[in-house]
Amino acid sequence: MVREGYLSEEIVSRMIGDLSSYAGRREPYWVNAKLALVVLNPIMFFFDRNSRGYVPSTTYLTDVLPMLIQKAEDSGMPVFFVRHGVIRGKEGNIGRWWRYPVYDDSKDSMLYPLFADMKGIDIPKHRYSAFSSDTFESALKMYGVNGLIVTGVLLDLSVLSTALDAFDRDYTVVVPLDGVATLTYDLHMSTMKILAHGSAFVPTVEEVISAI
């Protein structure tokens, strides 16, 4: 698959218009939720230009996510860095589907330096959804949150799986449309339409920062 570096301010403006008919006119009740910020897979595999899993649009995320993380920290909001990495010998479907799975004991699964230097709770996961980690769900309960701001990569896999799992567990779900990335614009928009239609609020990162 061709990997596109598609995220830009111009493209984000286009996304807002294209998603408006899917997002509906719901009251933004998410602003009253007790929120946690979830950054999915801020790891070397996706963010390092020299990695075989590099996602070009993460260059945009490295500009906007630190601002959101800092605002969450300033607001007293818990921040979770949820890292993907399967256990050797227990790859399951991920090992059967992907030629080169990310292993939890490899450099690929390590936090990208930008995020490693920021405050946040580091939680490993072994499947797409953050809820596949018992530690993650326990941490949410410990902090007493009832809403999640879900960011990171890959939008169409880990972000989508986590957002749908959160919705089914009755968390309020926010997926900033420019706080997530995947391999192509088409994948990005098709996934955002699914989320906006059925499970998540889709403001911009700037709107989230202003609201929290």
Coordinates of N, CA, C and O in Angstrom, one line a residue, residues 10-101:
E10 N -4.7 22.5 5.4 CA -5.6 22.6 4.3 C -6.5 21.3 4.3 O -7.7 21.4 4.1
I11 N -5.9 20.2 4.5 CA -6.6 18.9 4.4 C -7.6 18.8 5.6 O -8.7 18.4 5.5
V12 N -7.1 19.3 6.8 CA -8.0 19.3 8.0 C -9.3 20.1 7.7 O -10.4 19.7 8.1
S13 N -9.1 21.3 7.1 CA -10.3 22.1 6.8 C -11.2 21.4 5.9 O -12.5 21.4 6.0
R14 N -10.7 20.6 4.9 CA -11.5 19.8 4.0 C -12.2 18.7 4.8 O -13.4 18.4 4.6
M15 N -11.5 18.1 5.7 CA -12.1 17.0 6.5 C -13.3 17.5 7.3 O -14.3 16.8 7.4
I16 N -13.2 18.7 7.9 CA -14.3 19.2 8.7 C -15.6 19.3 7.9 O -16.6 18.9 8.3
G17 N -15.5 19.8 6.7 CA -16.6 19.9 5.8 C -17.2 18.5 5.4 O -18.4 18.3 5.4
D18 N -16.3 17.6 5.1 CA -16.7 16.3 4.6 C -17.3 15.4 5.7 O -18.1 14.5 5.4
L19 N -17.0 15.7 7.0 CA -17.5 14.9 8.1 C -18.8 15.5 8.7 O -19.5 14.9 9.5
S20 N -19.1 16.7 8.3 CA -20.2 17.4 8.9 C -21.6 16.7 8.8 O -22.4 16.6 9.8
S21 N -21.8 16.1 7.7 CA -23.1 15.3 7.5 C -23.1 14.0 8.3 O -24.2 13.5 8.5
Y22 N -22.0 13.5 8.7 CA -21.9 12.3 9.4 C -22.0 12.5 10.9 O -22.5 11.7 11.7
A23 N -21.5 13.7 11.3 CA -21.3 14.0 12.8 C -22.7 14.4 13.4 O -22.8 14.3 14.6
G24 N -23.6 14.8 12.6 CA -24.9 15.2 13.2 C -24.8 16.5 14.0 O -23.8 17.2 14.0
R25 N -25.9 16.8 14.8 CA -26.0 18.0 15.5 C -26.1 17.7 17.0 O -27.0 18.3 17.7
R26 N -25.4 16.7 17.5 CA -25.5 16.4 18.9 C -24.9 17.4 19.8 O -23.9 18.1 19.5
E27 N -25.5 17.6 21.0 CA -25.0 18.5 22.0 C -23.6 17.9 22.4 O -23.4 16.7 22.6
P28 N -22.6 18.8 22.5 CA -21.2 18.3 22.8 C -21.1 18.0 24.3 O -20.3 18.6 25.0
Y29 N -21.8 17.0 24.7 CA -21.8 16.6 26.1 C -20.4 16.1 26.6 O -20.2 16.0 27.8
W30 N -19.5 15.8 25.7 CA -18.2 15.4 26.1 C -17.5 16.4 26.9 O -16.6 16.0 27.7
V31 N -17.8 17.7 26.8 CA -17.0 18.7 27.5 C -17.3 18.6 29.0 O -16.5 19.1 29.8
N32 N -18.4 17.9 29.4 CA -18.7 17.8 30.8 C -18.2 16.5 31.4 O -18.4 16.2 32.6
A33 N -17.6 15.6 30.6 CA -17.2 14.3 31.1 C -15.9 14.5 31.8 O -15.1 15.4 31.6
K34 N -15.6 13.5 32.7 CA -14.3 13.4 33.3 C -13.4 12.6 32.4 O -13.5 11.4 32.3
L35 N -12.5 13.3 31.7 CA -11.8 12.7 30.6 C -10.4 12.3 30.9 O -9.7 12.8 31.8
A36 N -9.9 11.3 30.1 CA -8.5 10.9 30.1 C -8.1 11.0 28.6 O -8.9 10.8 27.7
L37 N -6.8 11.3 28.4 CA -6.2 11.4 27.1 C -5.5 10.1 26.8 O -4.6 9.7 27.6
V38 N -5.8 9.4 25.7 CA -5.2 8.2 25.3 C -4.4 8.4 24.0 O -5.0 8.9 23.0
V39 N -3.1 8.2 24.1 CA -2.3 8.3 22.9 C -1.9 6.9 22.5 O -1.1 6.2 23.2
L40 N -2.4 6.4 21.4 CA -2.2 5.0 21.0 C -1.0 4.9 20.1 O -0.8 5.7 19.1
N41 N -0.1 4.0 20.5 CA 1.1 3.6 19.6 C 2.0 4.8 19.3 O 2.4 4.9 18.1
P42 N 2.4 5.6 20.2 CA 3.4 6.6 19.9 C 4.8 6.0 20.0 O 5.7 6.4 20.7
I43 N 5.0 5.0 19.1 CA 6.2 4.1 19.2 C 7.1 4.3 18.0 O 6.7 4.9 16.9
M44 N 8.3 3.8 18.1 CA 9.3 3.9 17.1 C 8.8 3.3 15.8 O 9.1 3.9 14.7
F45 N 8.1 2.2 15.8 CA 7.7 1.5 14.6 C 6.9 2.5 13.7 O 7.1 2.4 12.4
F46 N 6.0 3.3 14.2 CA 5.2 4.2 13.4 C 5.8 5.6 13.2 O 5.5 6.3 12.2
F47 N 6.6 6.1 14.2 CA 7.0 7.5 14.1 C 8.5 7.7 13.6 O 8.8 8.8 13.2
D48 N 9.3 6.6 13.7 CA 10.7 6.7 13.2 C 10.8 6.6 11.7 O 10.3 5.6 11.1
R49 N 11.3 7.6 11.1 CA 11.4 7.6 9.6 C 12.2 6.4 9.0 O 12.0 6.0 7.9
N50 N 13.0 5.9 9.8 CA 13.8 4.7 9.4 C 13.2 3.4 9.6 O 13.8 2.3 9.3
S51 N 12.0 3.4 10.2 CA 11.3 2.1 10.5 C 10.5 1.7 9.3 O 10.0 2.5 8.5
R52 N 10.4 0.3 9.1 CA 9.6 -0.2 8.0 C 8.1 0.1 8.2 O 7.3 -0.1 7.3
G53 N 7.7 0.4 9.4 CA 6.3 0.7 9.7 C 6.0 2.2 9.7 O 4.9 2.6 10.1
Y54 N 6.9 3.0 9.3 CA 6.8 4.5 9.4 C 5.5 5.0 8.7 O 5.2 4.6 7.6
V55 N 4.8 5.8 9.4 CA 3.5 6.5 8.9 C 3.8 7.9 8.6 O 4.0 8.7 9.5
P56 N 3.9 8.3 7.3 CA 4.3 9.7 7.0 C 3.5 10.8 7.7 O 4.1 11.9 8.1
S57 N 2.3 10.6 7.9 CA 1.5 11.7 8.6 C 1.7 11.8 10.1 O 1.1 12.7 10.7
T58 N 2.6 11.0 10.6 CA 2.9 11.2 12.0 C 3.7 12.5 12.2 O 3.8 13.0 13.3
T59 N 4.3 13.0 11.1 CA 5.0 14.3 11.2 C 4.1 15.4 11.6 O 4.5 16.3 12.3
Y60 N 2.8 15.3 11.2 CA 1.8 16.3 11.6 C 1.5 16.0 13.1 O 1.3 17.0 13.9
L61 N 1.3 14.8 13.5 CA 1.0 14.5 14.9 C 2.1 15.0 15.9 O 1.7 15.4 17.0
T62 N 3.3 14.9 15.4 CA 4.4 15.4 16.4 C 4.3 16.9 16.6 O 4.9 17.4 17.5
D63 N 3.6 17.6 15.7 CA 3.4 19.0 16.0 C 2.2 19.3 16.9 O 2.2 20.1 17.7
V64 N 1.1 18.5 16.7 CA -0.2 18.9 17.4 C -0.3 18.1 18.7 O -0.9 18.6 19.7
L65 N 0.1 16.8 18.8 CA -0.2 16.1 20.0 C 0.6 16.6 21.2 O 0.0 16.6 22.3
P66 N 1.8 17.1 21.1 CA 2.4 17.6 22.3 C 1.7 18.8 22.9 O 1.6 18.9 24.2
M67 N 1.0 19.6 22.1 CA 0.2 20.7 22.7 C -1.0 20.1 23.4 O -1.4 20.6 24.5
L68 N -1.6 19.1 22.9 CA -2.8 18.5 23.5 C -2.4 17.8 24.8 O -3.0 17.9 25.8
I69 N -1.2 17.1 24.8 CA -0.7 16.4 26.0 C -0.4 17.4 27.1 O -0.8 17.2 28.2
Q70 N 0.2 18.5 26.7 CA 0.6 19.5 27.7 C -0.7 20.1 28.3 O -0.8 20.3 29.5
K71 N -1.7 20.4 27.5 CA -2.9 21.0 28.0 C -3.6 20.0 28.9 O -4.2 20.4 30.0
A72 N -3.6 18.7 28.5 CA -4.2 17.7 29.4 C -3.5 17.6 30.8 O -4.2 17.6 31.8
E73 N -2.2 17.7 30.7 CA -1.4 17.7 32.0 C -1.8 18.9 32.8 O -2.0 18.8 34.0
D74 N -1.8 20.1 32.2 CA -2.1 21.3 32.9 C -3.5 21.3 33.5 O -3.7 21.9 34.5
S75 N -4.4 20.5 32.9 CA -5.8 20.4 33.4 C -6.0 19.3 34.4 O -7.1 19.1 34.9
G76 N -4.9 18.6 34.7 CA -5.0 17.5 35.7 C -5.6 16.3 35.1 O -6.0 15.4 35.9
M77 N -5.6 16.2 33.8 CA -6.2 15.0 33.1 C -5.1 13.9 33.0 O -4.0 14.1 32.6
P78 N -5.5 12.6 33.3 CA -4.5 11.5 33.1 C -4.2 11.3 31.7 O -5.1 11.5 30.8
V79 N -3.0 11.1 31.4 CA -2.5 10.8 30.0 C -1.9 9.4 29.9 O -1.1 9.0 30.7
F80 N -2.4 8.6 29.0 CA -2.0 7.2 28.8 C -1.3 7.1 27.5 O -1.9 7.4 26.4
F81 N 0.0 6.6 27.5 CA 0.6 6.2 26.3 C 0.5 4.7 26.2 O 1.1 3.9 26.9
V82 N -0.3 4.2 25.3 CA -0.7 2.8 25.2 C 0.1 2.3 24.0 O -0.2 2.6 22.8
R83 N 1.1 1.4 24.2 CA 2.0 0.9 23.2 C 1.7 -0.5 22.7 O 1.4 -1.4 23.5
H84 N 1.7 -0.7 21.4 CA 1.4 -2.0 20.8 C 2.7 -2.8 20.8 O 3.8 -2.3 20.6
G85 N 2.5 -4.1 21.1 CA 3.6 -5.1 21.0 C 3.1 -6.4 21.4 O 2.7 -6.6 22.5
V86 N 3.2 -7.4 20.5 CA 2.7 -8.7 20.8 C 3.8 -9.5 21.5 O 5.0 -9.2 21.4
I87 N 3.4 -10.5 22.3 CA 4.3 -11.4 23.0 C 4.8 -12.5 22.1 O 4.0 -13.1 21.4
R88 N 6.1 -12.7 22.1 CA 6.6 -13.8 21.2 C 6.0 -15.1 21.6 O 6.0 -15.5 22.8
G89 N 5.6 -15.9 20.6 CA 4.9 -17.2 20.9 C 3.4 -17.0 21.1 O 2.7 -18.1 21.2
K90 N 2.9 -15.8 21.3 CA 1.5 -15.6 21.5 C 1.0 -14.5 20.5 O 0.2 -13.7 20.9
E91 N 1.5 -14.6 19.3 CA 1.1 -13.6 18.3 C -0.4 -13.6 17.9 O -1.0 -12.6 17.5
G92 N -0.9 -14.9 17.9 CA -2.3 -15.0 17.5 C -2.6 -14.5 16.1 O -1.8 -14.6 15.2
N93 N -3.8 -13.9 15.9 CA -4.2 -13.4 14.6 C -3.2 -12.3 14.1 O -3.0 -12.3 12.9
I94 N -2.7 -11.5 15.0 CA -1.8 -10.5 14.5 C -0.6 -11.1 13.8 O -0.1 -10.6 12.7
G95 N -0.1 -12.2 14.4 CA 1.1 -12.8 13.8 C 0.7 -13.5 12.5 O 1.5 -13.6 11.5
R96 N -0.5 -14.0 12.4 CA -1.0 -14.7 11.1 C -1.3 -13.6 10.0 O -1.1 -13.9 8.8
W97 N -1.7 -12.5 10.4 CA -2.1 -11.4 9.4 C -1.0 -10.6 8.9 O -0.9 -10.3 7.7
W98 N -0.1 -10.2 9.8 CA 1.0 -9.3 9.5 C 2.3 -10.1 9.3 O 2.7 -10.9 10.2
R99 N 3.1 -9.8 8.3 CA 4.3 -10.4 8.0 C 5.4 -10.1 9.1 O 6.2 -11.0 9.5
Y100 N 5.4 -8.8 9.5 CA 6.4 -8.4 10.5 C 5.6 -7.8 11.7 O 5.5 -6.6 11.9
P101 N 5.2 -8.6 12.7 CA 4.5 -8.1 13.8 C 5.5 -7.3 14.7 O 6.7 -7.6 14.7

